[in-house]
Short mmCIF file of C-alpha atoms in Angstrom, two decimals:
data_model
loop_
_atom_site.label_atom_id
_atom_site.label_comp_id
_atom_site.label_asym_id
_atom_site.label_seq_id
_atom_site.Cartn_x
_atom_site.Cartn_y
_atom_site.Cartn_z
CA UNK A 1 0.00 0.00 0.00
CA UNK A 2 2.94 2.30 0.68
CA UNK A 3 5.44 3.91 -1.67
CA UNK A 4 3.03 3.94 -4.52
CA UNK A 5 3.21 7.64 -5.43
CA UNK A 6 6.16 8.99 -7.45
CA UNK A 7 8.69 11.05 -5.55
CA UNK A 8 7.94 14.31 -7.35
CA UNK A 9 4.24 13.85 -6.76
CA UNK A 10 4.78 13.54 -3.00
CA UNK A 11 6.86 16.73 -2.97
CA UNK A 12 4.17 18.60 -4.89
CA UNK A 13 1.33 17.24 -2.74
CA UNK A 14 3.10 18.68 0.27
CA UNK A 15 3.37 22.03 -1.52
CA UNK A 16 -0.30 22.00 -2.55
CA UNK A 17 -1.32 21.29 1.02
CA UNK A 18 0.57 24.20 2.46
CA UNK A 19 -0.67 26.60 -0.18
CA UNK A 20 -4.27 25.40 0.21
CA UNK A 21 -4.15 25.73 3.97
CA UNK A 22 -3.52 29.44 3.46
CA UNK A 23 -5.95 29.68 0.55
CA UNK A 24 -8.71 28.26 2.76
CA UNK A 25 -8.87 31.54 4.63
CA UNK A 26 -9.92 33.36 1.48
CA UNK A 27 -13.25 31.52 1.69
CA UNK A 28 -12.95 30.44 -1.92
CA UNK A 29 -14.37 26.90 -2.01
CA UNK A 30 -12.84 26.03 -5.40
CA UNK A 31 -9.51 26.44 -7.15
CA UNK A 32 -8.39 25.78 -10.75
CA UNK A 33 -5.27 23.76 -11.51
CA UNK A 34 -3.87 26.66 -13.53
CA UNK A 35 -4.20 28.94 -10.49
CA UNK A 36 -2.40 26.41 -8.32
CA UNK A 37 0.20 26.12 -11.07
CA UNK A 38 0.77 29.85 -11.25
CA UNK A 39 1.06 30.26 -7.49
CA UNK A 40 3.54 27.39 -7.20
CA UNK A 41 5.43 27.95 -10.47
CA UNK A 42 4.48 24.47 -11.71
CA UNK A 43 2.91 23.11 -14.87
CA UNK A 44 -0.91 22.64 -14.75
CA UNK A 45 -0.52 19.25 -16.43
CA UNK A 46 1.63 17.98 -13.56
CA UNK A 47 -0.90 19.16 -11.03
CA UNK A 48 -3.79 17.49 -12.84
CA UNK A 49 -1.79 14.29 -13.11
CA UNK A 50 -0.92 14.32 -9.39
CA UNK A 51 -4.54 14.87 -8.42
CA UNK A 52 -5.67 12.15 -10.79
CA UNK A 53 -3.34 9.76 -8.96
CA UNK A 54 -5.24 10.60 -5.78
CA UNK A 55 -8.49 9.93 -7.58
CA UNK A 56 -9.61 13.57 -7.48
CA UNK A 57 -11.21 15.14 -10.50
CA UNK A 58 -12.07 18.80 -10.85
CA UNK A 59 -15.26 20.40 -12.09
CA UNK A 60 -14.62 21.87 -15.53
CA UNK A 61 -16.31 25.14 -14.64
CA UNK A 62 -15.55 25.48 -10.95
CA UNK A 63 -12.20 23.75 -10.55
CA UNK A 64 -11.23 21.57 -7.60
CA UNK A 65 -12.91 21.66 -4.20
CA UNK A 66 -10.35 23.03 -1.74
CA UNK A 67 -11.69 20.95 1.14
CA UNK A 68 -11.71 17.76 -0.91
CA UNK A 69 -8.14 18.40 -1.99
CA UNK A 70 -6.97 18.97 1.55
CA UNK A 71 -8.73 15.85 2.77
CA UNK A 72 -7.37 13.58 0.02
CA UNK A 73 -3.85 14.95 0.28
CA UNK A 74 -3.99 14.49 4.04
CA UNK A 75 -4.95 10.84 3.58
CA UNK A 76 -2.14 10.27 1.11
CA UNK A 77 0.82 11.92 2.75
CA UNK A 78 -0.19 12.18 6.38
CA UNK A 79 2.65 11.49 8.79
CA UNK A 80 1.04 11.63 12.24
CA UNK A 81 3.64 12.32 14.88
CA UNK A 82 6.61 11.79 12.61
CA UNK A 83 9.40 12.56 15.05
CA UNK A 84 12.89 13.30 13.80
CA UNK A 85 16.31 14.03 15.24
CA UNK A 86 18.68 16.82 14.25
CA UNK A 87 22.44 16.34 14.40
CA UNK A 88 24.59 19.46 14.45
CA UNK A 89 23.50 22.42 16.60
CA UNK A 90 25.20 25.21 14.70
CA UNK A 91 23.32 28.27 13.48
CA UNK A 92 21.70 26.36 10.65
CA UNK A 93 20.59 23.55 12.95
CA UNK A 94 19.08 25.94 15.48
CA UNK A 95 17.27 27.92 12.79
CA UNK A 96 15.78 24.68 11.46
CA UNK A 97 14.53 23.66 14.92
CA UNK A 98 12.78 27.02 15.22
CA UNK A 99 11.30 26.86 11.78
CA UNK A 100 10.17 23.25 11.66
CA UNK A 101 8.76 23.02 15.17
CA UNK A 102 6.82 26.25 14.70
CA UNK A 103 5.35 25.10 11.40
CA UNK A 104 2.01 23.33 11.11
CA UNK A 105 3.62 20.24 9.63
CA UNK A 106 3.16 16.88 11.32
CA UNK A 107 6.95 16.47 11.15
CA UNK A 108 8.62 17.58 14.38
CA UNK A 109 12.16 17.61 15.71
CA UNK A 110 12.15 15.70 19.01
CA UNK A 111 15.80 16.05 20.03
CA UNK A 112 19.06 17.66 18.89
CA UNK A 113 22.61 16.32 19.17
CA UNK A 114 26.07 17.86 18.99
CA UNK A 115 29.68 16.90 19.63
CA UNK A 116 30.26 20.16 21.48
CA UNK A 117 29.33 19.85 25.20
CA UNK A 118 28.84 23.63 25.40
CA UNK A 119 26.11 23.56 22.76
CA UNK A 120 24.37 20.65 24.41
CA UNK A 121 24.38 22.27 27.83
CA UNK A 122 22.72 25.47 26.66
CA UNK A 123 19.02 24.64 26.55
CA UNK A 124 18.36 27.38 24.03
CA UNK A 125 15.57 25.70 22.14
CA UNK A 126 12.29 23.97 22.70
CA UNK A 127 13.88 20.56 22.21
CA UNK A 128 16.16 18.58 24.50
CA UNK A 129 19.81 18.53 23.48
CA UNK A 130 22.15 15.59 23.96
CA UNK A 131 25.74 14.59 23.38
CA UNK A 132 26.47 12.79 20.16
CA UNK A 133 27.33 9.73 22.27
CA UNK A 134 23.65 9.34 23.11
CA UNK A 135 22.51 9.53 19.48
CA UNK A 136 22.37 5.81 18.76
CA UNK A 137 20.46 4.91 21.91
CA UNK A 138 17.96 7.71 21.45
CA UNK A 139 17.14 6.70 17.88
CA UNK A 140 16.69 3.08 18.88
CA UNK A 141 14.69 3.82 22.02
CA UNK A 142 12.21 6.12 20.31
CA UNK A 143 12.23 4.24 17.01
CA UNK A 144 13.19 7.36 15.05
CA UNK A 145 13.32 6.90 11.29
CA UNK A 146 14.40 10.33 10.00
CA UNK A 147 17.39 12.57 10.74
CA UNK A 148 18.47 16.05 9.66
CA UNK A 149 22.22 16.36 9.22
CA UNK A 150 23.61 19.85 9.80
CA UNK A 151 27.11 19.01 10.98
CA UNK A 152 30.29 20.41 9.36
CA UNK A 153 31.08 18.38 6.25
CA UNK A 154 34.20 16.83 7.74
CA UNK A 155 32.12 15.21 10.53
CA UNK A 156 29.70 13.59 8.10
CA UNK A 157 31.52 10.30 7.78
CA UNK A 158 31.67 9.86 11.54
CA UNK A 159 27.96 10.46 12.01
CA UNK A 160 26.50 8.59 9.04
CA UNK A 161 27.34 5.04 10.26
CA UNK A 162 25.79 5.80 13.66
CA UNK A 163 22.55 6.92 12.01
CA UNK A 164 22.34 3.90 9.71
CA UNK A 165 23.29 1.46 12.44
CA UNK A 166 20.61 2.80 14.73
CA UNK A 167 17.90 2.31 12.12
CA UNK A 168 17.51 5.72 10.43
CA UNK A 169 15.81 5.32 7.01
CA UNK A 170 15.60 8.92 5.77
CA UNK A 171 18.14 11.74 5.91
CA UNK A 172 17.80 15.40 5.03
CA UNK A 173 21.40 16.26 4.26
CA UNK A 174 22.57 19.87 4.64
CA UNK A 175 26.26 19.01 4.45
CA UNK A 176 28.11 19.39 1.18
CA UNK A 177 29.10 15.71 1.31
CA UNK A 178 27.39 13.16 -0.89
CA UNK A 179 26.12 10.41 1.40
CA UNK A 180 26.81 6.88 0.22
CA UNK A 181 23.95 4.80 1.62
CA UNK A 182 22.17 1.49 0.92
CA UNK A 183 19.27 1.49 -1.52
CA UNK A 184 16.57 1.40 1.14
CA UNK A 185 17.67 4.74 2.65
CA UNK A 186 16.05 7.94 1.37
CA UNK A 187 18.42 10.91 1.19
CA UNK A 188 17.52 14.43 0.12
CA UNK A 189 20.28 16.96 -0.30
CA UNK A 190 19.58 20.61 0.38
CA UNK A 191 22.12 22.09 -1.90
CA UNK A 192 22.03 25.87 -1.66
CA UNK A 193 25.04 26.30 -3.96
CA UNK A 194 23.30 24.42 -6.77
CA UNK A 195 20.17 26.51 -6.30
CA UNK A 196 22.23 29.70 -6.52
CA UNK A 197 24.30 28.59 -9.48
CA UNK A 198 21.10 27.69 -11.28
CA UNK A 199 19.57 31.11 -10.57
CA UNK A 200 22.82 32.78 -11.66
CA UNK A 201 22.62 30.91 -14.96
CA UNK A 202 19.11 32.08 -15.68
CA UNK A 203 19.48 35.71 -14.63
CA UNK A 204 22.65 36.32 -16.63
CA UNK A 205 22.11 38.72 -19.46
CA UNK B 1 22.99 32.02 -26.60
CA UNK B 2 21.68 32.08 -23.05
CA UNK B 3 18.97 30.11 -21.34
CA UNK B 4 19.37 27.21 -23.68
CA UNK B 5 19.82 24.44 -21.12
CA UNK B 6 16.83 23.01 -19.27
CA UNK B 7 16.45 24.01 -15.65
CA UNK B 8 17.04 20.52 -14.24
CA UNK B 9 20.16 20.13 -16.35
CA UNK B 10 21.65 23.32 -14.91
CA UNK B 11 20.97 22.13 -11.37
CA UNK B 12 22.60 18.78 -12.08
CA UNK B 13 25.62 20.34 -13.83
CA UNK B 14 26.26 22.32 -10.69
CA UNK B 15 26.07 19.09 -8.66
CA UNK B 16 28.41 17.23 -11.04
CA UNK B 17 30.92 20.03 -10.79
CA UNK B 18 31.06 20.01 -7.04
CA UNK B 19 31.33 16.25 -6.86
CA UNK B 20 34.04 16.17 -9.56
CA UNK B 21 36.06 18.86 -7.83
CA UNK B 22 36.38 16.50 -4.88
CA UNK B 23 36.79 13.43 -7.08
CA UNK B 24 39.75 15.11 -8.80
CA UNK B 25 41.85 14.58 -5.68
CA UNK B 26 41.51 10.81 -6.05
CA UNK B 27 43.71 11.05 -9.14
CA UNK B 28 41.21 9.01 -11.14
CA UNK B 29 41.24 10.58 -14.63
CA UNK B 30 37.96 8.99 -15.74
CA UNK B 31 34.51 8.41 -14.30
CA UNK B 32 31.51 6.41 -15.52
CA UNK B 33 28.04 7.92 -15.68
CA UNK B 34 26.71 5.13 -13.48
CA UNK B 35 29.25 6.01 -10.79
CA UNK B 36 28.26 9.67 -10.94
CA UNK B 37 24.64 8.53 -10.80
CA UNK B 38 25.20 6.38 -7.73
CA UNK B 39 27.09 9.09 -5.87
CA UNK B 40 24.46 11.71 -6.62
CA UNK B 41 21.37 9.49 -6.39
CA UNK B 42 20.44 10.30 -10.00
CA UNK B 43 19.57 8.21 -13.04
CA UNK B 44 22.50 7.43 -15.40
CA UNK B 45 20.29 8.24 -18.39
CA UNK B 46 19.76 11.80 -17.12
CA UNK B 47 23.47 12.27 -16.64
CA UNK B 48 24.30 11.00 -20.13
CA UNK B 49 21.62 13.27 -21.57
CA UNK B 50 22.95 16.33 -19.72
CA UNK B 51 26.50 15.67 -20.88
CA UNK B 52 25.31 15.12 -24.44
CA UNK B 53 23.76 18.59 -24.32
CA UNK B 54 27.21 19.95 -23.52
CA UNK B 55 28.65 18.00 -26.44
CA UNK B 56 30.63 15.62 -24.23
CA UNK B 57 30.74 11.94 -25.00
CA UNK B 58 32.32 9.29 -22.83
CA UNK B 59 34.64 6.47 -23.79
CA UNK B 60 32.71 3.22 -23.58
CA UNK B 61 35.48 1.47 -21.67
CA UNK B 62 36.98 4.30 -19.63
CA UNK B 63 34.03 6.59 -19.01
CA UNK B 64 34.20 10.38 -19.07
CA UNK B 65 37.38 12.41 -18.63
CA UNK B 66 37.08 14.26 -15.31
CA UNK B 67 39.06 17.25 -16.55
CA UNK B 68 37.05 17.54 -19.75
CA UNK B 69 33.83 17.41 -17.75
CA UNK B 70 34.98 20.12 -15.37
CA UNK B 71 36.10 22.33 -18.23
CA UNK B 72 32.89 21.97 -20.24
CA UNK B 73 30.65 22.41 -17.22
CA UNK B 74 32.65 25.48 -16.25
CA UNK B 75 32.08 26.98 -19.70
CA UNK B 76 28.36 26.27 -19.55
CA UNK B 77 27.39 27.44 -16.11
CA UNK B 78 30.21 29.74 -15.11
CA UNK B 79 29.07 32.81 -13.22
CA UNK B 80 32.24 34.85 -12.66
CA UNK B 81 31.80 37.23 -9.77
CA UNK B 82 28.10 36.69 -9.43
CA UNK B 83 27.42 38.92 -6.45
CA UNK B 84 24.20 38.57 -4.49
CA UNK B 85 22.49 40.24 -1.55
CA UNK B 86 20.90 38.56 1.44
CA UNK B 87 17.87 40.06 3.15
CA UNK B 88 17.11 38.91 6.70
CA UNK B 89 20.00 38.49 9.13
CA UNK B 90 18.46 35.94 11.46
CA UNK B 91 20.18 32.68 12.30
CA UNK B 92 19.38 31.16 8.94
CA UNK B 93 20.68 34.22 7.07
CA UNK B 94 23.94 34.29 9.02
CA UNK B 95 24.50 30.58 8.54
CA UNK B 96 24.02 31.00 4.80
CA UNK B 97 26.56 33.85 4.65
CA UNK B 98 29.09 31.59 6.38
CA UNK B 99 28.37 28.66 4.18
CA UNK B 100 28.15 30.33 0.78
CA UNK B 101 31.08 32.70 1.17
CA UNK B 102 33.31 29.89 2.40
CA UNK B 103 32.36 27.62 -0.49
CA UNK B 104 34.31 27.46 -3.73
CA UNK B 105 31.34 28.63 -5.75
CA UNK B 106 31.62 31.72 -7.92
CA UNK B 107 28.43 32.97 -6.27
CA UNK B 108 29.16 35.26 -3.32
CA UNK B 109 27.07 37.28 -0.90
CA UNK B 110 28.28 40.88 -1.11
CA UNK B 111 26.05 42.51 1.50
CA UNK B 112 23.35 41.69 4.02
CA UNK B 113 20.29 43.73 5.02
CA UNK B 114 17.92 43.71 7.97
CA UNK B 115 15.13 45.82 9.42
CA UNK B 116 16.63 45.50 12.89
CA UNK B 117 19.26 48.22 13.55
CA UNK B 118 20.88 46.03 16.22
CA UNK B 119 21.60 43.27 13.73
CA UNK B 120 22.99 45.69 11.20
CA UNK B 121 25.32 47.35 13.72
CA UNK B 122 26.94 44.09 14.80
CA UNK B 123 29.55 43.38 12.13
CA UNK B 124 29.52 39.69 12.95
CA UNK B 125 30.20 38.40 9.48
CA UNK B 126 32.58 38.87 6.62
CA UNK B 127 30.07 40.96 4.69
CA UNK B 128 28.93 44.53 5.27
CA UNK B 129 25.47 44.87 6.79
CA UNK B 130 23.01 47.64 6.02
CA UNK B 131 19.57 48.85 6.98
CA UNK B 132 16.72 47.68 4.79
CA UNK B 133 16.29 51.33 3.74
CA UNK B 134 19.52 51.10 1.78
CA UNK B 135 18.55 47.91 -0.05
CA UNK B 136 17.17 49.51 -3.20
CA UNK B 137 20.11 51.85 -3.74
CA UNK B 138 22.67 49.12 -3.13
CA UNK B 139 21.09 46.76 -5.67
CA UNK B 140 20.94 49.51 -8.28
CA UNK B 141 24.42 50.85 -7.61
CA UNK B 142 26.14 47.46 -7.85
CA UNK B 143 23.80 46.08 -10.50
CA UNK B 144 22.90 43.05 -8.34
CA UNK B 145 20.62 40.51 -10.03
CA UNK B 146 20.09 37.85 -7.34
CA UNK B 147 18.78 38.00 -3.77
CA UNK B 148 18.38 35.47 -0.98
CA UNK B 149 15.26 36.07 1.10
CA UNK B 150 15.50 34.89 4.70
CA UNK B 151 13.11 37.31 6.39
CA UNK B 152 10.15 36.20 8.55
CA UNK B 153 7.26 35.27 6.27
CA UNK B 154 5.15 38.24 7.33
CA UNK B 155 7.80 40.67 6.04
CA UNK B 156 7.95 39.06 2.59
CA UNK B 157 5.36 41.28 0.98
CA UNK B 158 7.13 44.43 2.14
CA UNK B 159 10.50 43.32 0.78
CA UNK B 160 9.50 41.75 -2.53
CA UNK B 161 8.46 44.99 -4.31
CA UNK B 162 11.73 46.66 -3.29
CA UNK B 163 13.73 43.80 -4.81
CA UNK B 164 11.77 43.76 -8.07
CA UNK B 165 11.77 47.54 -8.39
CA UNK B 166 15.53 47.66 -7.95
CA UNK B 167 16.10 45.18 -10.76
CA UNK B 168 16.50 41.80 -9.02
CA UNK B 169 15.89 38.95 -11.51
CA UNK B 170 16.46 35.87 -9.36
CA UNK B 171 15.34 35.06 -5.82
CA UNK B 172 16.22 32.16 -3.57
CA UNK B 173 13.22 32.13 -1.27
CA UNK B 174 13.55 30.67 2.22
CA UNK B 175 10.28 32.12 3.49
CA UNK B 176 7.17 29.98 3.54
CA UNK B 177 5.38 32.50 1.32
CA UNK B 178 4.80 31.82 -2.34
CA UNK B 179 6.22 34.80 -4.23
CA UNK B 180 4.01 36.16 -6.98
CA UNK B 181 6.40 37.60 -9.56
CA UNK B 182 6.47 38.48 -13.28
CA UNK B 183 7.47 35.76 -15.76
CA UNK B 184 11.00 37.04 -16.26
CA UNK B 185 11.91 36.57 -12.59
CA UNK B 186 13.45 33.24 -11.52
CA UNK B 187 12.34 32.07 -8.07
CA UNK B 188 13.52 28.92 -6.31
CA UNK B 189 11.85 27.96 -3.06
CA UNK B 190 13.84 26.13 -0.42
CA UNK B 191 11.05 24.28 1.18
CA UNK B 192 12.36 22.22 4.07
CA UNK B 193 8.88 21.10 5.15
CA UNK B 194 8.19 19.57 1.74
CA UNK B 195 11.54 17.79 1.84
CA UNK B 196 10.75 16.36 5.26
CA UNK B 197 7.19 15.37 4.43
CA UNK B 198 8.48 13.59 1.36
CA UNK B 199 11.08 11.69 3.40
CA UNK B 200 8.44 10.84 6.00
CA UNK B 201 6.26 9.39 3.25
CA UNK B 202 9.00 7.12 1.96
CA UNK B 203 10.36 5.89 5.31
CA UNK B 204 6.96 4.95 6.71
CA UNK B 205 6.54 1.25 7.12
#
């Protein structure tokens, strides 16, 4: 039953949901795929295809029901209480804790880890902080499946085996290292340099 | 001459380059597309297609020449001295300044802006910091084309018109707002919640 939607569809469904949650407050009960497309800089054909995969069809004259979309998307990509750990409590790590745990997403950071005892002892955030030596036990104990990696690149190869050993199946990788992992592990790289080099390419005159 | 490569190709070229710059130190003169694919979690067919667009063909038995790849990619997506501004000097903004300006990319942050005078007066980073009131003039004066937006979401609609008015053509958007912009503006959204919700979908049992 699981893993039946294509990767890009899942990403877009998550984007639709967050846009529609704001759109809801406009009291517009319907939305057209081309409006969704414009607001999200996507192609209408992709949106219609994604929604078809969920078994949702729009009304030719009115568009898609916003409530029906939210309900169906919720059923498809809900992740009730999906708790994650964050490794690396630098500026980036702390800003992500703030951002993610204050969002309305069902994904929440439950604990943060760092090699630096000083960072761990300063309870600066709304999550408990632990030494890296407790990482493996924490993941196992709470059956955590997803980790965010915000350590300096040179620490990546020390941390990765701990995560995999402890049972982590998905990693959001903010380091500039490419993670070499088994096939059953999902890795997404947040690669700000690639984003910027792409923009630079398109804005050049 | 410009804007001839597809968007996804440009993103991947940037990824190839950064991987190959590290790979170079292994003293391996050749690399196969399937090795690049494995290291970057991409499909070999996409890689071969991208490299074909650059007019590079591999040797069936040896693979692609690493130096030739780096040279051709450099010609295609070089961005010499592509200076950008960053708006929003919170934790995320400061961590990005660190990261980007210490990378080997040709993209560099030249100046940072914030509404908060306290943040602007603390010269904590290697870039000059200015009040948001100086944003428009700075962009015009230095002919800046790209901006990174790391302000709180509720400030987005105040900042966006200033950027567009001043001549910004590309925006890397870290806010959770969808930016409504004219067709000639390139926007990329860094959407950590979508990344995480996608991972959560695929790691669920």
